[in-house]
Short mmCIF file of C-alpha atoms in Angstrom, two decimals:
data_model
loop_
_atom_site.label_atom_id
_atom_site.label_comp_id
_atom_site.label_asym_id
_atom_site.label_seq_id
_atom_site.Cartn_x
_atom_site.Cartn_y
_atom_site.Cartn_z
CA MET A 237 101.08 79.61 143.76
CA TYR A 238 99.85 78.75 146.95
CA ILE A 239 101.16 80.89 150.08
CA LYS A 240 99.88 80.15 153.54
CA ILE A 241 100.30 82.80 156.17
CA ASN A 242 100.80 81.18 159.59
CA ASN A 243 101.24 82.50 162.95
CA ASN A 244 105.05 82.69 162.79
CA HIS A 245 104.70 85.14 159.81
CA ILE A 246 102.43 87.32 161.77
CA GLU A 247 104.93 87.10 164.51
CA LEU A 248 107.87 88.19 162.23
CA ILE A 249 105.73 91.07 160.82
CA LYS A 250 104.70 92.47 164.26
CA SER A 251 108.54 92.20 165.31
CA ALA A 252 109.58 94.04 162.07
CA ASN A 253 107.19 96.84 162.49
CA PRO A 254 109.10 99.03 164.86
CA TYR A 255 112.24 98.77 162.87
CA LEU A 256 110.16 99.57 159.68
CA ILE A 257 108.61 102.56 161.30
CA PHE A 258 112.04 103.99 162.22
CA ALA A 259 113.28 103.56 159.02
CA THR A 260 110.55 105.32 157.62
CA ILE A 261 110.99 108.25 159.78
CA PHE A 262 114.85 108.11 159.26
CA VAL A 263 114.48 108.12 155.53
CA PHE A 264 111.98 110.88 155.58
CA ILE A 265 113.92 113.19 157.68
CA ILE A 266 117.05 112.60 155.36
CA GLY A 267 114.90 113.22 152.31
CA LEU A 268 113.41 116.37 154.12
CA TYR A 269 116.82 117.60 154.90
CA TYR A 270 118.07 117.10 151.23
CA SER A 271 115.08 118.35 149.36
CA LEU A 272 114.75 121.64 151.79
CA PHE A 273 118.32 122.58 152.26
CA GLN A 274 120.63 120.63 150.06
CA SER A 275 118.90 121.05 146.40
CA PRO A 276 118.91 124.20 144.64
CA PRO A 277 115.66 126.27 144.03
CA ASP A 278 114.29 126.11 140.55
CA TYR A 279 115.39 129.14 138.21
CA ILE A 280 111.59 130.02 137.37
CA GLN A 281 109.37 128.81 140.19
CA GLY A 282 111.98 129.39 143.10
CA ASP A 283 111.39 127.60 146.39
CA SER A 284 107.83 126.57 145.67
CA MET A 285 108.99 123.94 143.39
CA ARG A 286 110.46 122.12 146.43
CA ILE A 287 106.85 120.67 147.32
CA MET A 288 107.32 118.36 144.16
CA TYR A 289 109.58 116.26 146.10
CA ILE A 290 106.57 115.04 148.09
CA HIS A 291 103.90 115.44 145.14
CA VAL A 292 105.74 113.37 142.62
CA PRO A 293 106.43 110.30 144.91
CA SER A 294 102.97 110.45 146.35
CA ALA A 295 101.22 110.68 142.76
CA TRP A 296 103.32 107.74 141.67
CA PHE A 297 102.61 105.36 144.52
CA ALA A 298 98.90 106.46 144.34
CA LEU A 299 99.00 104.94 141.07
CA MET A 300 101.11 102.00 141.69
CA THR A 301 99.05 101.17 144.83
CA TYR A 302 95.73 101.06 142.74
CA SER A 303 97.50 98.63 140.27
CA ILE A 304 98.84 96.52 142.93
CA LEU A 305 95.18 96.48 144.46
CA ALA A 306 93.59 95.80 140.66
CA GLY A 307 96.24 93.29 140.19
CA SER A 308 95.71 91.18 143.41
CA CYS A 309 92.12 91.24 142.52
CA VAL A 310 92.71 89.82 139.28
CA LEU A 311 94.94 87.21 140.94
CA TRP A 312 92.51 86.38 143.57
CA PHE A 313 89.81 85.45 141.11
CA ILE A 314 92.29 83.55 138.92
CA THR A 315 94.10 81.64 141.90
CA ARG A 316 91.41 81.70 144.73
CA ASN A 317 93.96 82.27 147.32
CA PRO A 318 92.54 84.29 149.95
CA LEU A 319 96.05 85.96 150.64
CA PHE A 320 95.51 88.38 147.59
CA ASN A 321 92.34 89.56 148.91
CA VAL A 322 93.97 90.58 152.14
CA VAL A 323 96.49 92.50 150.40
CA ALA A 324 94.01 94.28 148.14
CA ARG A 325 91.90 95.43 151.26
CA SER A 326 95.17 96.15 153.50
CA ILE A 327 96.76 98.29 150.73
CA ALA A 328 93.28 100.41 149.76
CA GLN A 329 93.62 102.92 152.44
CA VAL A 330 97.15 103.83 152.21
CA GLY A 331 96.50 104.46 148.31
CA MET A 332 93.74 106.81 149.30
CA VAL A 333 96.07 108.71 151.42
CA PHE A 334 98.91 108.92 148.81
CA THR A 335 95.87 110.03 146.31
CA LEU A 336 94.57 112.89 148.81
CA MET A 337 97.97 113.88 149.42
CA SER A 338 99.11 114.26 145.63
CA LEU A 339 95.89 116.39 145.31
CA ILE A 340 96.56 118.65 148.32
CA THR A 341 100.19 119.05 147.51
CA GLY A 342 99.49 119.74 143.87
CA SER A 343 97.17 122.46 144.64
CA ILE A 344 99.35 124.33 147.09
CA TRP A 345 101.95 124.23 144.57
CA GLY A 346 99.46 125.52 141.90
CA LYS A 347 98.62 128.69 143.74
CA PRO A 348 101.83 130.19 143.54
CA THR A 349 102.65 128.66 139.97
CA TRP A 350 99.47 128.78 137.88
CA GLY A 351 97.69 131.40 140.20
CA VAL A 352 94.85 129.18 141.03
CA TRP A 353 94.23 126.34 143.47
CA TRP A 354 92.65 123.88 141.05
CA VAL A 355 92.40 123.73 137.32
CA TRP A 356 90.08 121.56 135.59
CA ASP A 357 92.41 119.48 133.40
CA ALA A 358 92.28 116.07 132.51
CA ARG A 359 95.08 114.80 134.84
CA LEU A 360 93.79 116.70 137.78
CA THR A 361 90.26 115.56 137.29
CA SER A 362 91.18 112.08 136.73
CA MET A 363 93.13 112.15 140.05
CA LEU A 364 90.12 113.26 141.76
CA ILE A 365 88.17 110.33 140.25
CA LEU A 366 90.96 107.83 141.47
CA PHE A 367 90.30 109.09 144.86
CA PHE A 368 86.62 108.43 144.63
CA LEU A 369 87.41 105.24 143.25
CA TYR A 370 89.35 104.32 146.50
CA ILE A 371 86.59 105.66 148.64
CA ALA A 372 84.01 103.32 146.54
CA TYR A 373 86.24 100.31 147.20
CA ILE A 374 86.42 101.03 150.77
CA PHE A 375 83.16 101.66 151.58
CA LEU A 376 81.29 99.33 149.75
CA TRP A 377 83.18 96.48 151.44
CA GLN A 378 81.91 98.18 154.77
CA ALA A 379 78.36 98.54 153.37
CA ILE A 380 77.58 94.89 152.45
CA SER A 381 76.97 92.66 155.49
CA ASN A 382 78.05 89.35 154.25
CA LYS A 383 81.58 90.04 154.22
CA GLU A 384 82.73 87.00 152.04
CA LEU A 385 80.52 88.53 149.11
CA ALA A 386 81.65 92.08 150.14
CA SER A 387 85.23 91.17 149.09
CA LYS A 388 84.13 89.88 145.83
CA ILE A 389 82.01 92.57 144.96
CA SER A 390 84.32 95.39 145.86
CA ALA A 391 87.02 93.25 144.08
CA ALA A 392 85.02 93.38 141.02
CA LEU A 393 84.58 97.19 141.32
CA ALA A 394 88.10 97.61 141.75
CA ILE A 395 89.23 95.57 138.53
CA ILE A 396 86.42 97.93 136.56
CA GLY A 397 88.03 101.09 138.04
CA PHE A 398 91.55 100.07 136.70
CA ILE A 399 90.16 101.78 133.33
CA ASN A 400 91.12 105.07 135.17
CA ILE A 401 94.91 104.17 135.73
CA PRO A 402 96.15 104.46 131.90
CA ILE A 403 93.73 107.50 131.74
CA ILE A 404 95.83 109.10 134.24
CA LYS A 405 98.98 107.96 133.01
CA PHE A 406 98.64 109.24 129.52
CA SER A 407 96.34 112.13 129.88
CA VAL A 408 99.30 114.60 129.76
CA ASP A 409 100.31 113.13 126.33
CA TRP A 410 96.47 112.54 124.85
CA TRP A 411 95.15 115.93 125.89
CA ASN A 412 96.71 119.49 125.87
CA THR A 413 96.74 119.88 129.51
CA LEU A 414 98.22 122.52 131.93
CA HIS A 415 99.76 119.66 134.13
CA GLN A 416 103.59 119.14 132.86
CA PRO A 417 104.55 115.83 131.18
CA ALA A 418 106.59 113.26 132.82
CA SER A 419 110.27 114.59 133.22
CA ILE A 420 111.56 111.53 134.68
CA SER A 421 111.68 107.98 132.47
CA LYS A 422 113.90 105.24 132.73
CA LEU A 423 113.96 104.68 129.02
CA SER A 424 115.27 107.86 128.26
CA THR A 425 117.66 110.28 129.97
CA PRO A 426 115.76 112.10 132.53
CA SER A 427 114.83 115.95 131.89
CA ILE A 428 115.89 117.01 135.33
CA ASP A 429 118.92 117.90 137.03
CA ILE A 430 121.00 115.32 139.23
CA SER A 431 121.21 117.71 141.94
CA MET A 432 117.05 117.58 142.20
CA LEU A 433 116.91 113.86 141.24
CA ILE A 434 118.97 112.89 144.42
CA PRO A 435 116.21 114.18 147.01
CA LEU A 436 113.47 112.92 144.73
CA PHE A 437 114.92 109.63 144.89
CA ILE A 438 115.34 109.72 148.59
CA MET A 439 111.66 110.78 149.27
CA THR A 440 110.45 108.09 146.73
CA ILE A 441 112.25 105.56 149.05
CA ALA A 442 110.65 107.11 151.97
CA CYS A 443 107.16 106.90 150.54
CA PHE A 444 107.81 103.21 149.57
CA LEU A 445 108.88 102.74 153.20
CA PHE A 446 105.54 104.33 154.41
CA LEU A 447 103.34 102.37 151.95
CA VAL A 448 105.21 98.88 153.10
CA THR A 449 104.94 99.81 156.92
CA VAL A 450 101.37 100.95 157.07
CA SER A 451 100.00 98.31 154.62
CA LEU A 452 102.04 95.92 156.89
CA ILE A 453 100.20 96.95 159.96
CA ARG A 454 96.84 97.15 157.81
CA PHE A 455 97.65 93.08 156.76
CA ARG A 456 97.91 92.14 160.32
CA LEU A 457 94.90 93.85 161.01
CA VAL A 458 92.72 92.36 158.28
CA LEU A 459 93.91 89.09 159.19
CA ILE A 460 92.58 89.38 162.87
CA GLU A 461 89.39 91.03 161.41
CA ASN A 462 88.90 87.98 159.28
CA LYS A 463 89.51 85.56 162.20
CA MET A 464 86.89 87.47 164.23
CA LEU A 465 84.53 87.45 161.42
CA ARG A 466 84.97 83.63 161.00
CA THR A 467 84.23 83.07 164.63
CA ILE A 468 81.07 85.22 164.49
CA ASN A 469 79.49 83.50 161.34
CA MET B 1120 63.17 86.93 127.61
CA LEU B 1121 60.20 88.49 126.15
CA ASN B 1122 58.22 87.22 129.01
CA LEU B 1123 60.54 89.11 131.55
CA ILE B 1124 60.41 92.34 129.30
CA LYS B 1125 56.34 91.94 129.31
CA ARG B 1126 56.32 91.28 132.89
CA ASP B 1127 58.51 94.29 134.16
CA LEU B 1128 56.64 96.62 131.80
CA LEU B 1129 53.28 95.62 132.77
CA LEU B 1130 54.49 95.77 136.57
CA SER B 1131 55.68 99.69 135.92
CA PHE B 1132 52.45 100.52 134.16
CA TYR B 1133 50.16 99.25 136.97
CA SER B 1134 52.40 101.78 139.26
CA SER B 1135 52.66 104.68 136.87
CA ALA B 1136 53.46 106.97 139.78
CA ASN B 1137 57.38 105.84 139.39
CA PHE B 1138 57.28 107.04 135.65
CA PHE B 1139 55.97 110.52 136.69
CA PHE B 1140 58.36 110.94 139.66
CA THR B 1141 61.28 110.14 137.31
CA VAL B 1142 60.09 112.61 134.33
CA SER B 1143 58.98 115.30 136.98
CA PHE B 1144 62.65 115.06 138.60
CA PHE B 1145 64.15 115.41 135.21
CA VAL B 1146 62.26 118.31 134.14
CA LEU B 1147 62.53 120.10 137.84
CA ILE B 1148 66.37 120.03 137.61
CA LEU B 1149 66.41 121.59 134.17
CA ILE B 1150 63.93 124.27 135.51
CA LEU B 1151 66.23 124.97 138.24
CA ILE B 1152 68.67 126.42 135.58
CA PRO B 1153 66.82 130.00 134.85
CA PHE B 1154 66.47 130.52 138.42
CA ALA B 1155 70.05 129.94 139.05
CA PHE B 1156 71.44 131.71 136.35
CA GLY B 1157 69.21 134.19 135.11
CA THR B 1158 67.17 134.25 131.85
CA GLN B 1159 69.61 135.55 129.23
CA SER B 1160 68.56 133.30 126.05
CA ASP B 1161 72.28 132.88 124.90
CA GLN B 1162 73.57 131.74 128.52
CA LEU B 1163 70.34 129.61 128.66
CA LYS B 1164 71.34 127.61 125.64
CA LEU B 1165 74.87 126.98 126.32
CA LEU B 1166 73.86 125.86 130.28
CA PHE B 1167 71.13 123.43 129.12
CA LYS B 1168 73.61 121.40 126.61
CA GLY B 1169 75.60 120.48 129.66
CA VAL B 1170 72.93 120.47 132.69
CA VAL B 1171 70.67 117.93 130.72
CA TRP B 1172 73.55 115.55 130.94
CA ILE B 1173 73.82 116.14 134.61
CA ALA B 1174 69.76 115.83 134.89
CA LEU B 1175 70.16 112.62 132.88
CA ALA B 1176 72.96 111.22 135.37
CA LEU B 1177 70.78 112.01 138.38
CA SER B 1178 67.32 110.51 137.12
CA ILE B 1179 69.14 107.30 136.41
CA ILE B 1180 70.83 107.24 139.97
CA ILE B 1181 67.68 107.98 141.73
CA THR B 1182 66.07 104.88 139.86
CA VAL B 1183 68.96 102.43 140.53
CA ASP B 1184 67.47 100.99 143.46
CA ARG B 1185 64.46 99.81 141.39
CA ILE B 1186 66.20 97.67 138.84
CA TYR B 1187 67.17 94.40 140.64
CA ASN B 1188 66.00 95.08 144.50
CA ALA B 1189 62.38 94.45 144.27
CA ASP B 1190 62.98 91.01 142.58
CA TYR B 1191 65.80 90.25 145.08
CA GLU B 1192 63.80 91.00 148.16
CA ASP B 1193 60.44 89.01 147.24
CA GLY B 1194 62.56 86.15 145.94
CA ASN B 1195 61.60 86.41 142.15
CA LEU B 1196 65.04 86.51 141.26
CA ASP B 1197 66.17 83.21 142.59
CA ILE B 1198 62.90 81.83 140.67
CA ILE B 1199 63.86 83.32 137.52
CA MET B 1200 67.41 82.48 137.79
CA GLN B 1201 66.67 78.67 138.37
CA LYS B 1202 64.48 78.73 135.37
CA ASN B 1203 67.00 80.29 133.20
CA LYS B 1204 70.36 78.70 132.82
CA THR B 1205 71.84 81.76 130.94
CA ILE B 1206 71.61 84.63 133.02
CA GLU B 1207 72.37 87.08 130.59
CA TYR B 1208 68.96 87.01 129.01
CA LEU B 1209 67.75 88.10 132.18
CA VAL B 1210 70.28 91.35 132.45
CA ILE B 1211 69.41 92.24 128.54
CA SER B 1212 65.66 92.28 129.23
CA LYS B 1213 66.35 94.44 132.65
CA TYR B 1214 68.52 96.85 130.07
CA VAL B 1215 65.45 96.85 127.71
CA THR B 1216 63.08 97.37 130.66
CA HIS B 1217 65.21 100.00 132.44
CA TRP B 1218 65.84 101.96 129.32
CA PHE B 1219 62.17 102.00 128.11
CA ILE B 1220 60.44 103.06 131.47
CA TYR B 1221 63.03 105.49 132.99
CA CYS B 1222 64.89 106.69 129.95
CA LEU B 1223 62.64 107.09 126.96
CA PRO B 1224 59.96 109.12 128.85
CA LEU B 1225 63.13 111.71 129.37
CA LEU B 1226 63.96 111.45 125.86
CA VAL B 1227 60.43 111.91 124.56
CA ILE B 1228 59.94 115.23 126.71
CA LEU B 1229 63.68 116.53 125.66
CA PRO B 1230 62.36 118.27 122.56
CA ILE B 1231 59.98 120.18 124.10
CA LEU B 1232 62.22 121.28 126.91
CA SER B 1233 64.88 122.48 124.45
CA PHE B 1234 62.41 124.68 122.72
CA LEU B 1235 61.79 126.29 125.94
CA PHE B 1236 65.58 126.96 126.26
CA TYR B 1237 65.72 128.53 122.84
CA LEU B 1238 67.44 125.94 121.15
CA ASP B 1239 66.73 125.46 117.32
CA TYR B 1240 66.01 122.35 115.73
CA PHE B 1241 69.31 121.37 114.61
CA GLU B 1242 70.75 121.72 118.13
CA THR B 1243 67.71 119.70 119.37
CA ILE B 1244 68.56 116.79 116.85
CA GLN B 1245 72.18 116.82 117.87
CA ILE B 1246 71.44 116.81 121.92
CA PHE B 1247 68.70 113.96 121.09
CA ILE B 1248 71.04 111.72 119.28
CA ASN B 1249 73.66 112.26 122.09
CA LEU B 1250 71.36 111.56 124.81
CA PHE B 1251 70.00 108.71 123.05
CA ILE B 1252 73.35 106.99 122.74
CA GLY B 1253 74.51 107.89 125.95
CA SER B 1254 71.62 107.12 127.93
CA PHE B 1255 72.35 103.56 126.89
CA GLY B 1256 75.75 103.24 128.40
CA MET B 1257 74.39 104.88 131.53
CA VAL B 1258 71.82 102.40 131.74
CA PHE B 1259 74.44 99.57 131.37
CA ILE B 1260 76.39 101.12 134.08
CA ALA B 1261 73.62 101.40 136.32
CA ASN B 1262 72.55 98.04 136.00
CA PHE B 1263 75.77 96.70 137.08
CA VAL B 1264 76.12 99.18 140.14
CA SER B 1265 72.64 97.72 141.10
CA ALA B 1266 73.39 94.06 140.62
CA LEU B 1267 76.76 94.59 142.58
CA THR B 1268 75.28 96.49 145.60
CA LEU B 1269 72.21 94.20 146.01
CA GLY B 1270 73.34 93.13 149.51
CA ALA B 1271 74.06 96.86 150.77
CA LYS B 1272 70.73 98.05 151.52
CA ARG B 1273 69.61 101.59 151.54
CA THR B 1274 73.02 102.99 150.25
CA ILE B 1275 71.97 105.23 147.47
CA PHE B 1276 74.73 107.46 148.44
CA LEU B 1277 77.20 104.83 148.17
CA LYS B 1278 75.77 103.78 144.75
CA ALA B 1279 75.99 107.59 143.55
CA ILE B 1280 79.61 107.44 144.50
CA ILE B 1281 80.36 104.56 142.48
CA MET B 1282 78.44 105.53 139.54
CA ILE B 1283 79.22 109.07 139.02
CA PRO B 1284 83.01 108.69 138.50
CA LEU B 1285 81.78 105.90 135.66
CA PHE B 1286 79.52 108.59 134.33
CA VAL B 1287 82.22 111.11 133.54
CA PRO B 1288 83.25 109.78 130.21
CA PHE B 1289 79.90 110.17 128.97
CA ILE B 1290 79.32 113.67 130.05
CA ILE B 1291 82.81 114.89 128.72
CA PHE B 1292 81.91 113.27 125.18
CA GLY B 1293 78.15 113.67 125.39
CA SER B 1294 78.11 117.44 126.06
CA ASP B 1295 80.29 117.93 122.73
CA ALA B 1296 77.71 117.35 119.79
CA ALA B 1297 80.67 116.22 117.16
CA SER B 1298 81.91 113.33 119.28
CA TRP B 1299 79.02 110.87 119.16
CA PRO B 1300 80.87 108.19 117.44
CA ILE B 1301 83.13 108.29 120.76
CA LEU B 1302 80.06 108.14 122.63
CA LEU B 1303 78.71 105.17 120.73
CA GLY B 1304 82.21 103.40 121.33
CA LEU B 1305 81.99 103.98 124.88
CA SER B 1306 78.36 102.68 125.28
CA MET B 1307 79.32 99.45 123.37
CA LEU B 1308 82.37 99.30 125.65
CA SER B 1309 80.16 99.37 128.86
CA PHE B 1310 77.88 96.84 127.49
CA VAL B 1311 80.42 94.49 126.81
CA ILE B 1312 81.97 95.04 130.46
CA SER B 1313 78.56 95.47 132.03
CA ILE B 1314 76.97 92.42 130.97
CA TYR B 1315 79.64 89.98 132.39
CA VAL B 1316 79.75 92.05 135.68
CA THR B 1317 76.00 92.21 136.25
CA ALA B 1318 75.80 88.41 135.66
CA TYR B 1319 78.50 87.79 137.93
CA GLY B 1320 76.83 89.93 140.55
CA LEU B 1321 73.62 88.44 140.15
CA ARG B 1322 75.16 84.82 140.56
CA LEU B 1323 76.76 85.69 143.68
CA TYR B 1324 73.70 86.91 145.29
CA GLY B 1325 71.51 84.21 143.64
CA GLU B 1326 73.37 81.25 145.16
#
């Protein structure tokens, strides 16, 4: 499992960048058109449920990004391939943005539906804790001056913080919360209409493209940063 | 291991100011409750059961800089680590001393405080048992955070940001008197995780 990044790869990433940005914006526009105009309003919640099309993908990707982060930290400890550390560090900021996004959109949706901006229930609180775990991962790396050490330390913290992910995932099943349980599952037939599933699917692709684009830009920056640190030390 | 415990306890007794500061800090946070929420006895009772956990968490957070940093800065940690091949002994002795110096005084002073807040004997014993179990878990977490952030100097806020999310399960299950078995399980789990992570962090910095 030894992958070496050379200058050709970096050039490839760099040249793919504008296309990725264009594709992200394009898919976002299509997804927004479908979710705002082409899908029916909910029969109870009305138009306010349309924020679900951005809330659900960002919450999914917040969890997925942390899983990738923790997984690549584990792989880095096992294989000692520095590429995994670069992946973990380049993906962290995007995950933080996704977490913040899902919290903000969730509370905007909560105001007309639940009547309050915020409820202290298990799903919401554990999501807020996930946000602070991202912050801890990012700022612990910045606080330690020896960067090689900082990567190892913050990777250990990321692996410990992974305990939170199953808590978030199963909080709606374990505790009796206000947040609704998952409606979309691959294993069973989804309890959501196909006309709402299509915009959600497009928005998920858009969020995935956003994740890929931004983390590839970050990936290049982290590699440059590593090179600079090597010349300084 | 016993020598290490003896050394740390003696060092802390020679500078007994630390010890009084932590106790005073704990007491002062709890004294703020009646000022902030008024002096109705049933309300105070309810608030005390929750705020005592916050006070414990905060008084452990302010002591997190004292666990390994002094030894790390004057080089004692390197010497101890060269002498002992199994670093886990050092970690366990640090758990014991940290709990003795900073948590035991709080637990001793707790019954007095709970009578000031109109709790009866039974409730006091329940809170005491929960705090006793939970304080071990919090000490384990504080130790590994302290070991991991040895290189980050003067970052008590960062340490608080790392530690508070990890304290959340203890506070959830601790403030409920009936769920002490879950709290015990959490403390045991945090011991298992903490001993490896602390040793890992110390080895990284000790090299």
